[in-house]
JSON list of C-alpha atoms in Angstrom, two decimals:
[
{"chain": "A", "resi": 1, "resn": "PHE", "atom": "CA", "xyz": [10.66, 9.26, -9.27]},
{"chain": "A", "resi": 2, "resn": "VAL", "atom": "CA", "xyz": [7.07, 7.46, -9.00]},
{"chain": "A", "resi": 3, "resn": "PHE", "atom": "CA", "xyz": [7.80, 6.41, -5.41]},
{"chain": "A", "resi": 4, "resn": "ILE", "atom": "CA", "xyz": [8.78, 9.95, -4.41]},
{"chain": "A", "resi": 5, "resn": "PHE", "atom": "CA", "xyz": [5.93, 11.86, -6.24]},
{"chain": "A", "resi": 6, "resn": "LYS", "atom": "CA", "xyz": [3.35, 9.55, -4.41]},
{"chain": "A", "resi": 7, "resn": "LEU", "atom": "CA", "xyz": [5.05, 10.32, -1.15]},
{"chain": "A", "resi": 8, "resn": "VAL", "atom": "CA", "xyz": [4.63, 13.95, -1.87]},
{"chain": "A", "resi": 9, "resn": "LEU", "atom": "CA", "xyz": [1.29, 13.73, -2.53]},
{"chain": "A", "resi": 10, "resn": "PHE", "atom": "CA", "xyz": [0.24, 11.67, 0.45]},
{"chain": "A", "resi": 11, "resn": "LEU", "atom": "CA", "xyz": [2.53, 14.55, 2.12]},
{"chain": "A", "resi": 12, "resn": "PHE", "atom": "CA", "xyz": [0.44, 17.21, 0.99]},
{"chain": "A", "resi": 13, "resn": "LEU", "atom": "CA", "xyz": [-2.78, 15.37, 1.38]},
{"chain": "A", "resi": 14, "resn": "SER", "atom": "CA", "xyz": [-1.71, 14.76, 5.17]},
{"chain": "A", "resi": 15, "resn": "LEU", "atom": "CA", "xyz": [-0.99, 18.46, 5.80]},
{"chain": "A", "resi": 16, "resn": "GLU", "atom": "CA", "xyz": [-4.96, 18.67, 5.45]},
{"chain": "A", "resi": 17, "resn": "PHE", "atom": "CA", "xyz": [-5.89, 16.46, 8.13]},
{"chain": "A", "resi": 18, "resn": "ASP", "atom": "CA", "xyz": [-8.03, 18.09, 10.80]},
{"chain": "A", "resi": 19, "resn": "THR", "atom": "CA", "xyz": [-7.07, 16.53, 13.85]},
{"chain": "A", "resi": 20, "resn": "GLU", "atom": "CA", "xyz": [-9.85, 18.53, 15.72]},
{"chain": "A", "resi": 21, "resn": "ALA", "atom": "CA", "xyz": [-12.30, 16.17, 13.83]},
{"chain": "A", "resi": 22, "resn": "TYR", "atom": "CA", "xyz": [-11.00, 13.43, 16.15]},
{"chain": "A", "resi": 23, "resn": "GLN", "atom": "CA", "xyz": [-12.84, 15.19, 19.12]},
{"chain": "A", "resi": 24, "resn": "VAL", "atom": "CA", "xyz": [-15.88, 15.17, 17.28]},
{"chain": "A", "resi": 25, "resn": "GLU", "atom": "CA", "xyz": [-18.88, 12.69, 18.41]},
{"chain": "A", "resi": 26, "resn": "ILE", "atom": "CA", "xyz": [-20.07, 10.92, 15.49]},
{"chain": "A", "resi": 27, "resn": "LYS", "atom": "CA", "xyz": [-23.32, 8.61, 15.11]},
{"chain": "A", "resi": 28, "resn": "GLY", "atom": "CA", "xyz": [-23.25, 4.69, 15.78]},
{"chain": "A", "resi": 29, "resn": "ARG", "atom": "CA", "xyz": [-23.82, 4.59, 11.96]},
{"chain": "A", "resi": 30, "resn": "VAL", "atom": "CA", "xyz": [-21.08, 6.07, 11.18]},
{"chain": "A", "resi": 31, "resn": "GLN", "atom": "CA", "xyz": [-18.81, 4.25, 13.89]},
{"chain": "A", "resi": 32, "resn": "THR", "atom": "CA", "xyz": [-20.08, 0.67, 12.32]},
{"chain": "A", "resi": 33, "resn": "VAL", "atom": "CA", "xyz": [-19.24, 1.85, 8.81]},
{"chain": "A", "resi": 34, "resn": "GLN", "atom": "CA", "xyz": [-15.73, 2.62, 10.11]},
{"chain": "A", "resi": 35, "resn": "PHE", "atom": "CA", "xyz": [-15.22, -0.47, 11.81]},
{"chain": "A", "resi": 36, "resn": "LEU", "atom": "CA", "xyz": [-16.19, -2.30, 8.56]},
{"chain": "A", "resi": 37, "resn": "MET", "atom": "CA", "xyz": [-14.05, -0.36, 6.57]},
{"chain": "A", "resi": 38, "resn": "ILE", "atom": "CA", "xyz": [-10.94, -1.16, 8.25]},
{"chain": "A", "resi": 39, "resn": "PRO", "atom": "CA", "xyz": [-10.33, -4.53, 6.49]},
{"chain": "A", "resi": 40, "resn": "VAL", "atom": "CA", "xyz": [-11.44, -3.03, 3.22]},
{"chain": "A", "resi": 41, "resn": "ALA", "atom": "CA", "xyz": [-8.61, -0.33, 4.28]},
{"chain": "A", "resi": 42, "resn": "ILE", "atom": "CA", "xyz": [-5.87, -2.81, 4.44]},
{"chain": "A", "resi": 43, "resn": "ALA", "atom": "CA", "xyz": [-7.27, -5.05, 1.46]},
{"chain": "A", "resi": 44, "resn": "ILE", "atom": "CA", "xyz": [-7.18, -2.13, -1.02]},
{"chain": "A", "resi": 45, "resn": "GLN", "atom": "CA", "xyz": [-3.67, -1.02, -0.18]},
{"chain": "A", "resi": 46, "resn": "GLU", "atom": "CA", "xyz": [-2.16, -3.26, -3.43]},
{"chain": "A", "resi": 47, "resn": "ASP", "atom": "CA", "xyz": [1.02, -2.52, -2.21]},
{"chain": "A", "resi": 48, "resn": "LEU", "atom": "CA", "xyz": [1.18, -3.52, 1.05]},
{"chain": "A", "resi": 49, "resn": "ILE", "atom": "CA", "xyz": [-0.73, -6.80, -0.14]},
{"chain": "A", "resi": 50, "resn": "ALA", "atom": "CA", "xyz": [1.77, -7.65, -2.27]},
{"chain": "A", "resi": 51, "resn": "SER", "atom": "CA", "xyz": [4.70, -6.69, 0.27]},
{"chain": "A", "resi": 52, "resn": "PHE", "atom": "CA", "xyz": [2.62, -9.46, 2.45]},
{"chain": "A", "resi": 53, "resn": "ALA", "atom": "CA", "xyz": [2.60, -11.91, 0.05]},
{"chain": "A", "resi": 54, "resn": "LEU", "atom": "CA", "xyz": [6.14, -11.45, -1.08]},
{"chain": "A", "resi": 55, "resn": "ILE", "atom": "CA", "xyz": [7.38, -11.64, 2.46]},
{"chain": "A", "resi": 56, "resn": "ALA", "atom": "CA", "xyz": [5.61, -15.19, 2.69]},
{"chain": "A", "resi": 57, "resn": "ASN", "atom": "CA", "xyz": [6.45, -16.61, -0.42]},
{"chain": "A", "resi": 58, "resn": "ILE", "atom": "CA", "xyz": [9.03, -15.36, -2.63]},
{"chain": "A", "resi": 59, "resn": "GLN", "atom": "CA", "xyz": [12.68, -15.28, -2.22]},
{"chain": "A", "resi": 60, "resn": "TYR", "atom": "CA", "xyz": [15.54, -13.61, -4.61]},
{"chain": "A", "resi": 61, "resn": "ASP", "atom": "CA", "xyz": [17.56, -15.72, -6.84]},
{"chain": "A", "resi": 62, "resn": "LYS", "atom": "CA", "xyz": [20.86, -14.82, -8.23]},
{"chain": "A", "resi": 63, "resn": "LYS", "atom": "CA", "xyz": [19.99, -16.77, -11.57]},
{"chain": "A", "resi": 64, "resn": "ILE", "atom": "CA", "xyz": [17.36, -13.59, -12.37]},
{"chain": "A", "resi": 65, "resn": "GLN", "atom": "CA", "xyz": [20.60, -11.94, -13.40]},
{"chain": "A", "resi": 66, "resn": "ASP", "atom": "CA", "xyz": [21.00, -14.05, -16.29]},
{"chain": "A", "resi": 67, "resn": "ALA", "atom": "CA", "xyz": [18.27, -12.66, -17.90]},
{"chain": "A", "resi": 68, "resn": "CYS", "atom": "CA", "xyz": [18.20, -9.31, -16.28]},
{"chain": "A", "resi": 69, "resn": "PRO", "atom": "CA", "xyz": [22.30, -8.68, -15.12]},
{"chain": "A", "resi": 70, "resn": "GLY", "atom": "CA", "xyz": [21.01, -5.20, -13.11]},
{"chain": "A", "resi": 71, "resn": "ALA", "atom": "CA", "xyz": [18.33, -7.10, -10.91]},
{"chain": "A", "resi": 72, "resn": "THR", "atom": "CA", "xyz": [20.90, -7.22, -8.15]},
{"chain": "A", "resi": 73, "resn": "GLU", "atom": "CA", "xyz": [19.80, -8.75, -4.67]},
{"chain": "A", "resi": 74, "resn": "TRP", "atom": "CA", "xyz": [19.90, -4.93, -2.96]},
{"chain": "A", "resi": 75, "resn": "LYS", "atom": "CA", "xyz": [17.97, -3.41, -5.66]},
{"chain": "A", "resi": 76, "resn": "TRP", "atom": "CA", "xyz": [15.06, -6.19, -5.31]},
{"chain": "A", "resi": 77, "resn": "VAL", "atom": "CA", "xyz": [15.09, -5.43, -1.27]},
{"chain": "A", "resi": 78, "resn": "LEU", "atom": "CA", "xyz": [15.44, -1.52, -1.95]},
{"chain": "A", "resi": 79, "resn": "ALA", "atom": "CA", "xyz": [12.34, -1.56, -4.43]},
{"chain": "A", "resi": 80, "resn": "SER", "atom": "CA", "xyz": [10.29, -4.27, -2.44]},
{"chain": "A", "resi": 81, "resn": "GLY", "atom": "CA", "xyz": [11.00, -2.40, 1.05]},
{"chain": "A", "resi": 82, "resn": "CYS", "atom": "CA", "xyz": [9.87, 1.09, -1.04]},
{"chain": "A", "resi": 83, "resn": "ARG", "atom": "CA", "xyz": [6.85, -1.01, -2.18]},
{"chain": "A", "resi": 84, "resn": "PHE", "atom": "CA", "xyz": [6.07, -1.85, 1.10]},
{"chain": "A", "resi": 85, "resn": "LEU", "atom": "CA", "xyz": [6.59, 1.62, 2.58]},
{"chain": "A", "resi": 86, "resn": "ASP", "atom": "CA", "xyz": [4.33, 3.18, 0.12]},
{"chain": "A", "resi": 87, "resn": "GLY", "atom": "CA", "xyz": [1.61, 0.89, 0.84]},
{"chain": "A", "resi": 88, "resn": "LEU", "atom": "CA", "xyz": [1.95, 1.21, 4.59]},
{"chain": "A", "resi": 89, "resn": "ILE", "atom": "CA", "xyz": [1.94, 4.94, 4.28]},
{"chain": "A", "resi": 90, "resn": "SER", "atom": "CA", "xyz": [-1.12, 5.01, 1.73]},
{"chain": "A", "resi": 91, "resn": "LEU", "atom": "CA", "xyz": [-2.56, 2.72, 4.47]},
{"chain": "A", "resi": 92, "resn": "ALA", "atom": "CA", "xyz": [-1.96, 5.13, 7.39]},
{"chain": "A", "resi": 93, "resn": "VAL", "atom": "CA", "xyz": [-3.37, 8.40, 5.53]},
{"chain": "A", "resi": 94, "resn": "ASN", "atom": "CA", "xyz": [-6.52, 6.36, 4.40]},
{"chain": "A", "resi": 95, "resn": "PHE", "atom": "CA", "xyz": [-7.36, 5.13, 8.04]},
{"chain": "A", "resi": 96, "resn": "ALA", "atom": "CA", "xyz": [-6.42, 8.79, 9.13]},
{"chain": "A", "resi": 97, "resn": "LEU", "atom": "CA", "xyz": [-9.44, 9.63, 6.73]},
{"chain": "A", "resi": 98, "resn": "LEU", "atom": "CA", "xyz": [-11.54, 7.01, 8.03]},
{"chain": "A", "resi": 99, "resn": "LEU", "atom": "CA", "xyz": [-11.30, 8.32, 11.39]},
{"chain": "A", "resi": 100, "resn": "GLN", "atom": "CA", "xyz": [-11.89, 11.49, 10.75]},
{"chain": "A", "resi": 101, "resn": "ALA", "atom": "CA", "xyz": [-14.94, 10.80, 8.61]},
{"chain": "A", "resi": 102, "resn": "THR", "atom": "CA", "xyz": [-18.05, 12.53, 10.55]},
{"chain": "A", "resi": 103, "resn": "ASP", "atom": "CA", "xyz": [-20.50, 10.94, 7.62]},
{"chain": "A", "resi": 104, "resn": "ILE", "atom": "CA", "xyz": [-20.71, 8.12, 5.56]},
{"chain": "A", "resi": 105, "resn": "LEU", "atom": "CA", "xyz": [-20.49, 9.81, 2.46]},
{"chain": "A", "resi": 106, "resn": "SER", "atom": "CA", "xyz": [-17.32, 11.50, 2.86]},
{"chain": "A", "resi": 107, "resn": "LEU", "atom": "CA", "xyz": [-15.99, 8.14, 4.05]},
{"chain": "A", "resi": 108, "resn": "PHE", "atom": "CA", "xyz": [-16.34, 6.56, 0.95]},
{"chain": "A", "resi": 109, "resn": "LEU", "atom": "CA", "xyz": [-15.47, 9.72, -1.30]},
{"chain": "A", "resi": 110, "resn": "ASN", "atom": "CA", "xyz": [-12.46, 9.60, 0.57]},
{"chain": "A", "resi": 111, "resn": "PHE", "atom": "CA", "xyz": [-11.86, 6.18, -0.02]},
{"chain": "A", "resi": 112, "resn": "ALA", "atom": "CA", "xyz": [-12.56, 6.70, -3.69]},
{"chain": "A", "resi": 113, "resn": "ALA", "atom": "CA", "xyz": [-10.21, 9.64, -3.96]},
{"chain": "A", "resi": 114, "resn": "LEU", "atom": "CA", "xyz": [-7.53, 7.33, -2.23]},
{"chain": "A", "resi": 115, "resn": "GLN", "atom": "CA", "xyz": [-7.71, 5.04, -4.59]},
{"chain": "A", "resi": 116, "resn": "PHE", "atom": "CA", "xyz": [-6.92, 7.48, -7.39]},
{"chain": "A", "resi": 117, "resn": "LEU", "atom": "CA", "xyz": [-3.54, 8.09, -5.47]},
{"chain": "A", "resi": 118, "resn": "GLN", "atom": "CA", "xyz": [-2.77, 4.53, -4.59]},
{"chain": "A", "resi": 119, "resn": "SER", "atom": "CA", "xyz": [-2.72, 3.25, -8.38]},
{"chain": "A", "resi": 120, "resn": "ILE", "atom": "CA", "xyz": [-0.14, 6.02, -9.80]},
{"chain": "A", "resi": 121, "resn": "ASP", "atom": "CA", "xyz": [2.21, 3.84, -9.99]},
{"chain": "A", "resi": 122, "resn": "ASN", "atom": "CA", "xyz": [0.40, 1.17, -11.69]},
{"chain": "A", "resi": 123, "resn": "ILE", "atom": "CA", "xyz": [-0.47, 4.19, -14.12]},
{"chain": "A", "resi": 124, "resn": "PHE", "atom": "CA", "xyz": [3.26, 5.04, -14.63]},
{"chain": "A", "resi": 125, "resn": "PHE", "atom": "CA", "xyz": [4.29, 1.22, -14.98]},
{"chain": "A", "resi": 126, "resn": "SER", "atom": "CA", "xyz": [1.68, 1.02, -17.86]},
{"chain": "A", "resi": 127, "resn": "LEU", "atom": "CA", "xyz": [2.65, 3.76, -19.55]},
{"chain": "A", "resi": 128, "resn": "ALA", "atom": "CA", "xyz": [6.41, 2.69, -19.41]},
{"chain": "A", "resi": 129, "resn": "LEU", "atom": "CA", "xyz": [5.37, -1.01, -20.94]},
{"chain": "A", "resi": 130, "resn": "GLN", "atom": "CA", "xyz": [3.46, 1.23, -23.55]},
{"chain": "A", "resi": 131, "resn": "GLY", "atom": "CA", "xyz": [6.41, 3.28, -24.28]},
{"chain": "A", "resi": 132, "resn": "TYR", "atom": "CA", "xyz": [5.48, 6.47, -23.49]},
{"chain": "A", "resi": 133, "resn": "PHE", "atom": "CA", "xyz": [8.95, 7.35, -21.90]},
{"chain": "A", "resi": 134, "resn": "ASP", "atom": "CA", "xyz": [11.02, 6.12, -25.05]},
{"chain": "A", "resi": 135, "resn": "PHE", "atom": "CA", "xyz": [13.30, 8.97, -24.05]},
{"chain": "A", "resi": 136, "resn": "LEU", "atom": "CA", "xyz": [14.51, 6.61, -21.69]},
{"chain": "A", "resi": 137, "resn": "GLU", "atom": "CA", "xyz": [15.00, 3.56, -23.32]},
{"chain": "A", "resi": 138, "resn": "SER", "atom": "CA", "xyz": [15.85, 1.06, -20.39]},
{"chain": "A", "resi": 139, "resn": "ILE", "atom": "CA", "xyz": [12.53, 1.89, -18.73]},
{"chain": "A", "resi": 140, "resn": "GLU", "atom": "CA", "xyz": [10.42, 0.29, -21.33]},
{"chain": "A", "resi": 141, "resn": "MET", "atom": "CA", "xyz": [12.60, -2.89, -21.41]},
{"chain": "A", "resi": 142, "resn": "THR", "atom": "CA", "xyz": [12.64, -3.13, -17.65]},
{"chain": "A", "resi": 143, "resn": "ALA", "atom": "CA", "xyz": [9.12, -2.82, -17.22]},
{"chain": "A", "resi": 144, "resn": "LYS", "atom": "CA", "xyz": [8.63, -5.56, -19.92]},
{"chain": "A", "resi": 145, "resn": "GLN", "atom": "CA", "xyz": [11.32, -7.61, -18.41]},
{"chain": "A", "resi": 146, "resn": "ALA", "atom": "CA", "xyz": [9.71, -7.18, -14.88]},
{"chain": "A", "resi": 147, "resn": "THR", "atom": "CA", "xyz": [6.23, -8.52, -16.36]},
{"chain": "A", "resi": 148, "resn": "VAL", "atom": "CA", "xyz": [7.77, -11.83, -17.54]},
{"chain": "A", "resi": 149, "resn": "LEU", "atom": "CA", "xyz": [10.44, -12.43, -14.99]},
{"chain": "A", "resi": 150, "resn": "LYS", "atom": "CA", "xyz": [9.19, -14.74, -11.93]},
{"chain": "A", "resi": 151, "resn": "LEU", "atom": "CA", "xyz": [11.06, -15.38, -8.45]},
{"chain": "A", "resi": 152, "resn": "PRO", "atom": "CA", "xyz": [11.00, -18.72, -6.87]},
{"chain": "A", "resi": 153, "resn": "GLN", "atom": "CA", "xyz": [8.82, -19.56, -3.94]},
{"chain": "A", "resi": 154, "resn": "ARG", "atom": "CA", "xyz": [10.46, -19.58, -0.63]},
{"chain": "A", "resi": 155, "resn": "GLN", "atom": "CA", "xyz": [11.38, -22.76, 0.87]},
{"chain": "A", "resi": 156, "resn": "TYR", "atom": "CA", "xyz": [10.13, -22.09, 4.57]},
{"chain": "A", "resi": 157, "resn": "PRO", "atom": "CA", "xyz": [8.60, -24.08, 7.31]},
{"chain": "A", "resi": 158, "resn": "LYS", "atom": "CA", "xyz": [4.89, -24.46, 6.99]},
{"chain": "A", "resi": 159, "resn": "PHE", "atom": "CA", "xyz": [4.27, -21.49, 9.11]},
{"chain": "A", "resi": 160, "resn": "MET", "atom": "CA", "xyz": [6.26, -18.94, 6.92]},
{"chain": "A", "resi": 161, "resn": "THR", "atom": "CA", "xyz": [3.55, -19.56, 3.98]},
{"chain": "A", "resi": 162, "resn": "LYS", "atom": "CA", "xyz": [0.67, -18.28, 6.18]},
{"chain": "A", "resi": 163, "resn": "MET", "atom": "CA", "xyz": [3.01, -15.03, 6.90]},
{"chain": "A", "resi": 164, "resn": "ASP", "atom": "CA", "xyz": [1.00, -13.26, 4.69]},
{"chain": "A", "resi": 165, "resn": "SER", "atom": "CA", "xyz": [-2.44, -13.85, 6.54]},
{"chain": "A", "resi": 166, "resn": "ILE", "atom": "CA", "xyz": [-0.39, -13.37, 9.74]},
{"chain": "A", "resi": 167, "resn": "LEU", "atom": "CA", "xyz": [0.54, -9.63, 8.61]},
{"chain": "A", "resi": 168, "resn": "PHE", "atom": "CA", "xyz": [-2.82, -8.88, 7.55]},
{"chain": "A", "resi": 169, "resn": "VAL", "atom": "CA", "xyz": [-4.40, -9.87, 10.68]},
{"chain": "A", "resi": 170, "resn": "SER", "atom": "CA", "xyz": [-1.89, -8.14, 12.47]},
{"chain": "A", "resi": 171, "resn": "PHE", "atom": "CA", "xyz": [-2.18, -5.05, 11.12]},
{"chain": "A", "resi": 172, "resn": "PHE", "atom": "CA", "xyz": [-5.98, -5.46, 11.26]},
{"chain": "A", "resi": 173, "resn": "LEU", "atom": "CA", "xyz": [-5.85, -5.45, 15.11]},
{"chain": "A", "resi": 174, "resn": "VAL", "atom": "CA", "xyz": [-3.74, -2.91, 15.45]},
{"chain": "A", "resi": 175, "resn": "MET", "atom": "CA", "xyz": [-5.96, -0.73, 13.40]},
{"chain": "A", "resi": 176, "resn": "VAL", "atom": "CA", "xyz": [-9.00, -1.93, 15.40]},
{"chain": "A", "resi": 177, "resn": "ALA", "atom": "CA", "xyz": [-7.10, -1.51, 18.45]},
{"chain": "A", "resi": 178, "resn": "ILE", "atom": "CA", "xyz": [-6.40, 2.53, 17.43]},
{"chain": "A", "resi": 179, "resn": "TRP", "atom": "CA", "xyz": [-9.88, 2.79, 16.08]},
{"chain": "A", "resi": 180, "resn": "VAL", "atom": "CA", "xyz": [-11.42, 1.97, 19.47]},
{"chain": "A", "resi": 181, "resn": "GLY", "atom": "CA", "xyz": [-9.03, 4.40, 21.11]},
{"chain": "A", "resi": 182, "resn": "VAL", "atom": "CA", "xyz": [-10.44, 7.22, 18.88]},
{"chain": "A", "resi": 183, "resn": "VAL", "atom": "CA", "xyz": [-13.91, 5.84, 19.58]},
{"chain": "A", "resi": 184, "resn": "ALA", "atom": "CA", "xyz": [-13.44, 6.18, 23.39]},
{"chain": "A", "resi": 185, "resn": "ILE", "atom": "CA", "xyz": [-11.86, 9.50, 23.16]},
{"chain": "A", "resi": 186, "resn": "ARG", "atom": "CA", "xyz": [-15.05, 10.87, 21.21]},
{"chain": "A", "resi": 187, "resn": "ASN", "atom": "CA", "xyz": [-17.40, 9.26, 23.69]}
]
């Protein structure tokens, strides 16, 4: 439910994008701040960063079903995929707004506003932990189990343990390339 709710909010926000803003020439200071905020845009995507770490470091273990019988591998993969998609969509929206910024203040205000949207799932999780959804008994129990259950570290060759850093840098390079293209169009 929360995943779909966030997607709907991001959809409504993306419908407000001003495609003509990409044609407006902007000042050098704004371009500098845009460039400096690219790694920040990636780093503040908690779901995306957590997915990078998950890909690099964690593997599913059937032993988890001893404590939580419903925690099947396909549910874990689905939940992990949704978390990655959530972070990716959030990053795309954040980056689009970064590219549209024509002044520094609006750029920072957009980042602050998006932090709220990005944290909606954490807010709902916290509410579930505190029992606010007690009409759905399994929600509170599942949330509590999620805070204590741990999956084992991956046993990969050394390079795989660096995959989270590789993914971060790869996303950064792609975003810089897109930013350079937008700056070139504007000038």
